[in-house]
Amino acid sequence: MNRRQFVGLAGVGATASLAGCIGGMGDSDDDEIKIGLLAYDPGSAPQGTAQEQAAELAVSDLNDDGGVLGEDVELLVADTQGNSSTAADRYLEFVVEENVDVTAGVFNTEVMTGLMSDIADHEVIHLSGGHTSPTIAEMLADDYERYKYQFRPYGNATHWIASIADLAGHMQDEGNWERVALLNEEFEWTQSFTDVLPDLLEDEGLEVLSNERYPADTENFTPLFDNIESEDADAVVMAQAHSAGPAMIQWRQEEREFAMCGQISQIIDPGAYEAFDGDNQYAISNAPAVHTADLSDQTTDFAERYHDEFDVYPNDAFSYATYDAIMMWAEVVEEEETTDSEEIVPALADASYEGTRGLIEFNDEDHEFPHDAKFGEEYLQRINFQWQEEDDGEGIQQVIHPEDLATSDYQEPEWF
């Protein structure tokens, strides 16, 4: 146990308030299968809430089916607060005090990067549920034996940008876009949007007019949008997880003469149309799934059961990937008849699982991105959806690309 781990555990003994950070502490049975979920502000933030709800549904489904290895499954939930130090403390409580069989979750790439050493030291499998930077998989590629306990059942941002470039090429073929601008939040997960996406867009035949990054606390997008409009851009491609509110409102209310698309995490939330008071109408985002898309035989059933339980449809990878990860891990554990990580790691790495978004298989240790899910027509696919308004005034996420999964055609903003 290193010094930080010792200090973290000493803090647990010194203050009773930490016990309240973990749901279910003190009520567990040593014979139970325990899953520790690390979520960002669950019950408030949409990302952490989605992870918590998906994990609850997975555990409920497992227990309704007899549990795992004949034992009930218990879910423990801890709030990372989006902070690396806090996440490390909560993780150590899970693996040292609670002796969990597996951990799941995490939203922030920076938090996940900080946890990788702890995961490697304690050799407990972690099933990621939100972070998107290639950096995590690159750590496995550099030292597989140390970091092999990390699995990401949805891949990384390199797949996001390839799907967005495909959409842009489709929009060019349809005669909608020729010239685009890039505008990305200054976070690690958006770096590939800045470094790699421009070349992919140019390969599709589009002209990239500008490529800018901006602080995530930006509230005034008017000067940025003025520059984009002055360049006569047909669309702005954005990667943002925190600033969609002011960006979306100003784009709509100022009736900007360019489309808005990209990876806009806040409008992937199924409750976004109400939250944005309809200002996100016509905006487009890439996503791993939405409830209107039939990505697998399970997509609709899962989405409707989720809606029945929580009165909202599943949100992004936070819901779909968290549910799939837990169910896939449980299936492998049943097949191997053990929760021992040293036996489950190779079995999980070789497993195939039909999940809510398609077939999940992991890249092997020699791949550029080990233990990220495979992508392609036979595996997982990304979709691009547009918020469109129905006759009753409600908003709906309609898939506009790829064409074989489309549920609607692209709608041009009415002010264009």
Coordinates of C-alpha atoms in Angstrom, one line a residue:
M1 CA 0.0 0.0 0.0
N2 CA 1.5 3.3 -1.1
R3 CA 1.5 6.5 1.0
R4 CA -1.6 8.0 -0.8
Q5 CA -3.5 4.8 -0.2
F6 CA -2.5 4.8 3.5
V7 CA -3.5 8.4 3.9
G8 CA -6.9 7.8 2.2
L9 CA -7.7 4.8 4.4
A10 CA -6.6 6.7 7.5
G11 CA -9.1 9.4 6.5
V12 CA -11.9 6.9 6.4
G13 CA -11.1 5.9 10.0
A14 CA -10.9 9.5 11.1
T15 CA -14.2 10.8 9.8
A16 CA -17.5 9.1 9.8
S17 CA -18.9 11.4 7.1
L18 CA -17.1 9.4 4.3
A19 CA -19.3 6.4 5.0
G20 CA -22.3 8.3 3.6
C21 CA -20.6 8.7 0.2
I22 CA -21.2 5.0 -0.6
G23 CA -24.7 3.7 -1.1
G24 CA -25.3 0.5 0.7
M25 CA -22.3 0.6 3.0
G26 CA -22.9 -1.4 6.2
D27 CA -25.8 -3.4 4.7
S28 CA -23.7 -5.8 2.6
D29 CA -23.4 -9.5 3.0
D30 CA -19.9 -11.0 2.5
D31 CA -21.5 -13.7 0.3
E32 CA -23.0 -11.2 -2.1
I33 CA -21.5 -10.2 -5.4
K34 CA -20.5 -6.5 -5.1
I35 CA -20.3 -4.0 -7.9
G36 CA -18.8 -0.6 -7.1
L37 CA -19.9 2.3 -9.3
L38 CA -17.9 5.5 -9.5
A39 CA -20.2 8.2 -10.8
Y40 CA -20.1 12.0 -11.2
D41 CA -22.7 13.7 -9.1
P42 CA -25.4 11.0 -9.5
G43 CA -28.9 12.3 -8.9
S44 CA -27.9 15.7 -10.3
A45 CA -25.5 15.6 -13.2
P46 CA -27.0 13.7 -16.2
Q47 CA -23.8 11.7 -16.8
G48 CA -23.5 10.3 -13.3
T49 CA -27.3 9.9 -13.0
A50 CA -27.4 7.8 -16.2
Q51 CA -24.6 5.6 -15.0
E52 CA -26.3 5.0 -11.7
Q53 CA -29.7 4.3 -13.2
A54 CA -28.3 1.9 -15.8
A55 CA -26.3 0.0 -13.1
E56 CA -29.4 -0.2 -11.0
L57 CA -31.4 -1.7 -13.9
A58 CA -28.6 -4.2 -14.7
V59 CA -28.4 -5.3 -11.0
S60 CA -32.2 -5.6 -10.9
D61 CA -32.2 -7.7 -14.0
L62 CA -29.4 -9.9 -12.7
N63 CA -31.1 -10.5 -9.3
D64 CA -34.5 -11.2 -11.0
D65 CA -32.6 -13.9 -12.9
G66 CA -31.1 -15.5 -9.9
G67 CA -28.1 -13.3 -9.3
V68 CA -24.6 -14.2 -10.2
L69 CA -23.1 -17.6 -9.2
G70 CA -26.2 -18.2 -7.2
E71 CA -25.6 -15.0 -5.1
D72 CA -27.5 -11.7 -4.9
V73 CA -25.7 -8.8 -6.5
E74 CA -25.3 -5.6 -4.5
L75 CA -24.6 -2.2 -6.1
L76 CA -22.5 0.4 -4.2
V77 CA -22.5 3.9 -5.6
A78 CA -19.9 6.6 -4.9
D79 CA -19.7 10.2 -6.1
T80 CA -16.3 11.1 -7.6
Q81 CA -17.3 14.8 -7.6
G82 CA -15.3 15.0 -10.9
N83 CA -12.1 15.1 -8.8
S84 CA -9.2 12.7 -9.2
S85 CA -8.3 12.7 -5.5
T86 CA -11.9 12.1 -4.4
A87 CA -12.3 9.3 -7.0
A88 CA -9.1 7.6 -5.7
D89 CA -10.4 7.7 -2.1
R90 CA -13.8 6.3 -3.1
Y91 CA -12.1 3.6 -5.3
L92 CA -9.9 2.5 -2.4
E93 CA -13.0 2.2 -0.1
F94 CA -14.6 -0.1 -2.7
V95 CA -11.6 -2.4 -3.2
V96 CA -10.0 -2.4 0.2
E97 CA -12.9 -2.0 2.7
E98 CA -15.9 -3.3 0.7
N99 CA -13.9 -5.9 -1.3
V100 CA -16.0 -5.4 -4.4
D101 CA -15.7 -7.9 -7.2
V102 CA -15.7 -5.3 -10.0
T103 CA -15.8 -1.6 -10.4
A104 CA -17.6 0.4 -13.1
G105 CA -18.2 4.0 -14.2
V106 CA -16.1 7.2 -14.3
F107 CA -17.0 10.1 -16.7
N108 CA -13.9 12.4 -16.7
T109 CA -10.9 11.3 -18.7
E110 CA -8.6 13.2 -16.2
V111 CA -10.2 11.2 -13.3
M112 CA -9.8 7.9 -15.1
T113 CA -6.2 8.6 -15.9
G114 CA -5.5 9.2 -12.3
L115 CA -7.2 5.9 -11.3
M116 CA -5.3 3.7 -13.7
S117 CA -2.4 3.0 -11.3
D118 CA -4.8 2.1 -8.4
I119 CA -6.7 -0.3 -10.7
A120 CA -3.4 -1.9 -11.7
D121 CA -2.2 -2.1 -8.1
H122 CA -5.4 -3.8 -6.8
E123 CA -6.0 -6.0 -9.9
V124 CA -9.8 -5.5 -9.9
I125 CA -11.5 -5.3 -13.2
H126 CA -12.9 -1.9 -14.1
L127 CA -15.6 -1.4 -16.7
S128 CA -15.5 2.1 -18.0
G129 CA -18.7 4.1 -18.6
G130 CA -18.1 7.6 -20.0
H131 CA -14.5 8.8 -20.6
T132 CA -13.5 9.0 -24.3
S133 CA -9.8 9.8 -24.6
P134 CA -7.6 7.3 -26.5
T135 CA -5.0 7.9 -23.7
I136 CA -6.5 5.2 -21.5
A137 CA -6.2 2.4 -24.2
E138 CA -2.7 3.7 -25.1
M139 CA -1.7 3.0 -21.5
L140 CA -2.7 -0.7 -22.1
A141 CA -0.8 -0.7 -25.4
D142 CA 2.3 0.5 -23.6
D143 CA 2.1 -1.9 -20.6
Y144 CA -0.6 -4.4 -21.1
E145 CA 0.2 -6.7 -18.2
R146 CA 0.0 -3.8 -15.7
Y147 CA -3.2 -2.1 -17.0
K148 CA -5.1 -5.1 -18.5
Y149 CA -7.9 -4.8 -15.8
Q150 CA -9.4 -1.9 -17.7
F151 CA -12.2 -2.5 -20.2
R152 CA -14.1 0.1 -22.2
P153 CA -17.2 -1.4 -23.9
Y154 CA -17.7 1.6 -26.3
G155 CA -14.3 2.6 -27.7
N156 CA -12.8 6.1 -27.8
A157 CA -13.1 9.4 -29.6
T158 CA -11.3 8.2 -32.7
H159 CA -14.5 6.4 -33.6
W160 CA -16.6 9.6 -32.9
I161 CA -14.6 11.7 -35.3
A162 CA -14.7 9.1 -38.1
S163 CA -18.5 8.9 -37.8
I164 CA -18.7 12.7 -37.8
A165 CA -16.5 12.9 -40.9
D166 CA -18.8 10.4 -42.6
L167 CA -21.8 12.5 -41.8
A168 CA -20.1 15.6 -43.2
G169 CA -19.3 13.7 -46.4
H170 CA -22.9 12.6 -46.6
M171 CA -24.1 16.2 -46.1
Q172 CA -21.8 17.3 -48.9
D173 CA -23.1 14.6 -51.2
E174 CA -26.6 15.9 -50.5
G175 CA -25.5 19.4 -51.4
N176 CA -25.8 20.9 -47.9
W177 CA -22.2 21.5 -46.8
E178 CA -19.0 22.5 -48.5
R179 CA -17.2 24.6 -45.9
V180 CA -16.9 23.8 -42.2
A181 CA -15.3 25.3 -39.1
L182 CA -14.1 23.5 -36.0
L183 CA -14.7 24.8 -32.5
N184 CA -13.7 22.5 -29.5
E185 CA -13.7 22.8 -25.7
E186 CA -10.2 22.7 -24.2
F187 CA -10.2 19.2 -22.7
E188 CA -8.1 16.1 -23.3
W189 CA -10.9 14.1 -24.8
T190 CA -11.4 16.8 -27.6
Q191 CA -7.8 16.8 -28.7
S192 CA -8.4 14.3 -31.5
F193 CA -11.2 16.6 -32.8
T194 CA -8.5 19.3 -33.2
D195 CA -5.6 17.1 -34.4
V196 CA -7.2 14.4 -36.5
L197 CA -10.7 15.5 -37.6
P198 CA -9.6 18.2 -40.0
D199 CA -7.7 15.7 -42.2
L200 CA -10.7 13.4 -42.2
L201 CA -13.0 16.2 -43.3
E202 CA -10.7 17.2 -46.1
D203 CA -10.5 13.6 -47.2
E204 CA -14.3 13.8 -47.5
G205 CA -13.8 16.8 -49.8
L206 CA -14.8 19.6 -47.4
E207 CA -12.9 22.8 -46.9
V208 CA -11.9 23.4 -43.2
L209 CA -12.0 27.1 -42.7
S210 CA -10.8 27.3 -39.1
N211 CA -9.8 25.1 -36.1
E212 CA -10.1 26.7 -32.7
R213 CA -10.2 25.6 -29.1
Y214 CA -11.9 27.6 -26.3
P215 CA -12.1 27.4 -22.5
A216 CA -14.9 25.2 -21.1
D217 CA -16.3 28.1 -19.0
T218 CA -17.0 30.3 -22.1
E219 CA -20.4 31.9 -22.0
N220 CA -20.2 34.4 -24.8
F221 CA -20.1 32.7 -28.1
T222 CA -21.1 35.7 -30.2
P223 CA -17.5 36.7 -31.2
L224 CA -16.7 33.1 -32.1
F225 CA -19.8 32.7 -34.1
D226 CA -19.2 36.1 -35.8
N227 CA -15.9 34.8 -37.1
I228 CA -17.4 31.5 -38.3
E229 CA -20.2 33.4 -40.1
S230 CA -17.8 35.9 -41.7
E231 CA -16.0 32.9 -43.2
D232 CA -19.2 31.8 -44.8
A233 CA -19.1 28.4 -43.2
D234 CA -22.0 25.9 -43.9
A235 CA -21.6 24.2 -40.5
V236 CA -19.6 24.4 -37.3
V237 CA -18.4 21.1 -35.9
M238 CA -18.1 21.2 -32.1
A239 CA -16.8 18.9 -29.4
Q240 CA -18.3 20.1 -26.1
A241 CA -19.4 18.5 -22.8
H242 CA -20.0 21.6 -20.6
S243 CA -20.8 24.7 -22.7
A244 CA -23.7 23.6 -25.0
G245 CA -26.1 25.8 -23.1
P246 CA -24.9 29.2 -24.0
A247 CA -23.6 28.0 -27.4
M248 CA -27.0 26.5 -28.4
I249 CA -29.1 29.4 -27.1
Q250 CA -26.9 32.1 -28.9
W251 CA -26.8 30.0 -32.1
R252 CA -30.6 29.7 -32.2
Q253 CA -31.6 33.2 -30.9
E254 CA -29.0 34.9 -33.2
E255 CA -30.2 32.8 -36.1
R256 CA -26.8 31.9 -37.3
E257 CA -26.5 31.0 -40.9
F258 CA -24.6 27.7 -40.3
A259 CA -25.6 24.3 -39.1
M260 CA -24.4 23.1 -35.7
C261 CA -23.1 19.5 -35.3
G262 CA -20.4 17.4 -33.7
Q263 CA -20.1 15.7 -30.3
I264 CA -22.4 17.8 -28.2
S265 CA -22.8 15.8 -25.1
Q266 CA -25.4 17.9 -23.3
I267 CA -28.0 17.5 -26.1
I268 CA -27.5 13.7 -26.2
D269 CA -29.5 13.7 -22.9
P270 CA -33.0 12.7 -23.9
G271 CA -34.4 15.4 -21.7
A272 CA -32.4 18.1 -23.5
Y273 CA -35.3 19.5 -25.6
E274 CA -37.2 20.5 -22.5
A275 CA -34.1 21.6 -20.7
F276 CA -33.0 23.9 -23.6
D277 CA -36.6 25.1 -24.1
G278 CA -36.4 23.9 -27.7
D279 CA -33.3 26.0 -28.6
N280 CA -31.6 22.8 -29.6
Q281 CA -34.0 22.2 -32.5
Y282 CA -32.1 21.4 -35.7
A283 CA -28.8 20.8 -33.8
I284 CA -27.0 17.6 -34.6
S285 CA -24.8 15.4 -32.4
N286 CA -23.0 12.1 -32.7
A287 CA -23.9 9.4 -30.2
P288 CA -23.5 5.7 -29.4
A289 CA -27.2 5.2 -29.4
V290 CA -30.6 6.9 -29.0
H291 CA -33.9 5.2 -28.3
T292 CA -35.2 5.8 -31.8
A293 CA -32.4 3.7 -33.4
D294 CA -32.6 0.0 -33.8
L295 CA -29.0 -0.9 -33.3
S296 CA -29.7 -4.4 -32.0
D297 CA -32.6 -6.6 -31.0
Q298 CA -32.2 -5.2 -27.5
T299 CA -32.2 -1.5 -28.2
T300 CA -35.9 -0.7 -28.1
D301 CA -36.7 -3.1 -25.3
F302 CA -33.9 -1.7 -23.1
A303 CA -34.9 1.9 -23.9
E304 CA -38.5 1.3 -23.1
R305 CA -37.8 -0.6 -19.8
Y306 CA -35.4 2.1 -18.8
H307 CA -38.1 4.7 -19.5
D308 CA -40.7 2.8 -17.6
E309 CA -38.4 2.6 -14.6
F310 CA -36.9 6.2 -14.6
D311 CA -39.4 8.2 -16.7
V312 CA -36.6 9.2 -19.1
Y313 CA -34.9 7.5 -22.0
P314 CA -31.2 6.3 -21.7
N315 CA -28.5 8.9 -22.0
D316 CA -25.5 8.3 -24.3
A317 CA -22.8 5.7 -23.4
F318 CA -23.4 6.5 -19.8
S319 CA -26.6 4.4 -19.8
Y320 CA -26.1 1.9 -22.7
A321 CA -22.4 1.1 -22.1
T322 CA -22.8 0.9 -18.3
Y323 CA -25.7 -1.6 -18.6
D324 CA -23.9 -3.6 -21.3
A325 CA -20.6 -3.8 -19.4
I326 CA -22.2 -5.1 -16.2
M327 CA -24.3 -7.7 -18.0
M328 CA -21.4 -8.8 -20.1
W329 CA -19.1 -9.2 -17.1
A330 CA -21.8 -11.2 -15.3
E331 CA -22.3 -13.5 -18.2
V332 CA -18.5 -14.2 -18.4
V333 CA -18.4 -14.7 -14.6
E334 CA -21.2 -17.3 -14.9
E335 CA -19.4 -19.1 -17.7
E336 CA -16.1 -19.2 -15.8
E337 CA -17.7 -19.9 -12.5
T338 CA -15.5 -17.3 -10.7
T339 CA -15.1 -13.6 -10.1
D340 CA -11.3 -13.9 -9.9
S341 CA -9.8 -11.2 -12.1
E342 CA -6.9 -13.3 -13.3
E343 CA -9.3 -15.7 -14.9
I344 CA -12.0 -13.2 -16.0
V345 CA -9.6 -10.8 -17.7
P346 CA -8.6 -13.2 -20.5
A347 CA -12.2 -14.6 -20.7
L348 CA -13.7 -11.1 -21.0
A349 CA -11.0 -10.1 -23.6
D350 CA -12.1 -13.1 -25.8
A351 CA -15.9 -12.8 -25.1
S352 CA -18.7 -11.9 -27.5
Y353 CA -21.8 -10.3 -26.1
E354 CA -24.9 -9.1 -27.9
G355 CA -25.7 -5.8 -26.1
T356 CA -28.1 -2.9 -26.3
R357 CA -26.1 -1.3 -29.2
G358 CA -24.9 -4.4 -31.0
L359 CA -22.2 -7.0 -30.7
I360 CA -19.5 -6.2 -28.2
E361 CA -16.0 -7.7 -28.6
F362 CA -12.8 -6.2 -27.4
N363 CA -9.6 -5.3 -29.3
D364 CA -6.7 -7.7 -28.3
E365 CA -3.5 -6.7 -26.5
D366 CA -1.6 -6.1 -29.8
H367 CA -4.2 -3.6 -31.0
E368 CA -3.5 0.2 -31.0
F369 CA -6.4 0.4 -28.5
P370 CA -6.5 -2.7 -26.3
H371 CA -9.7 -3.5 -24.5
D372 CA -11.7 -0.9 -26.4
A373 CA -14.8 -2.3 -28.1
K374 CA -14.6 -3.1 -31.8
F375 CA -16.4 -0.9 -34.2
G376 CA -17.9 -1.7 -37.7
E377 CA -21.0 -2.9 -39.3
E378 CA -20.8 -6.3 -37.5
Y379 CA -20.0 -4.7 -34.1
L380 CA -20.9 -1.3 -32.6
Q381 CA -21.7 1.8 -34.7
R382 CA -22.0 5.4 -34.0
I383 CA -25.0 7.4 -35.1
N384 CA -25.7 11.1 -35.9
F385 CA -29.1 12.4 -34.8
Q386 CA -30.8 15.7 -35.1
W387 CA -33.3 17.2 -32.7
Q388 CA -36.5 17.7 -34.6
E389 CA -39.9 19.0 -33.4
E390 CA -43.0 16.9 -33.7
D391 CA -46.5 18.1 -34.4
D392 CA -47.3 18.2 -30.7
G393 CA -44.4 20.5 -30.1
E394 CA -42.3 17.8 -28.4
G395 CA -38.7 17.2 -29.5
I396 CA -37.4 13.9 -30.7
Q397 CA -33.9 12.6 -31.5
Q398 CA -34.1 11.5 -35.1
V399 CA -31.3 9.5 -36.7
I400 CA -30.1 11.1 -39.9
H401 CA -27.0 9.1 -40.5
P402 CA -25.8 6.4 -41.3
E403 CA -28.5 6.0 -43.9
D404 CA -29.3 2.4 -43.1
L405 CA -30.2 3.4 -39.5
A406 CA -31.9 6.7 -40.4
T407 CA -35.3 7.4 -39.0
S408 CA -35.7 10.8 -40.7
D409 CA -34.1 13.1 -43.2
Y410 CA -32.1 16.2 -42.2
Q411 CA -34.2 19.3 -41.6
E412 CA -32.6 22.6 -42.5
P413 CA -33.2 25.4 -39.9
E414 CA -36.3 27.4 -40.7
W415 CA -34.3 30.7 -40.6
F416 CA -31.8 29.7 -43.3

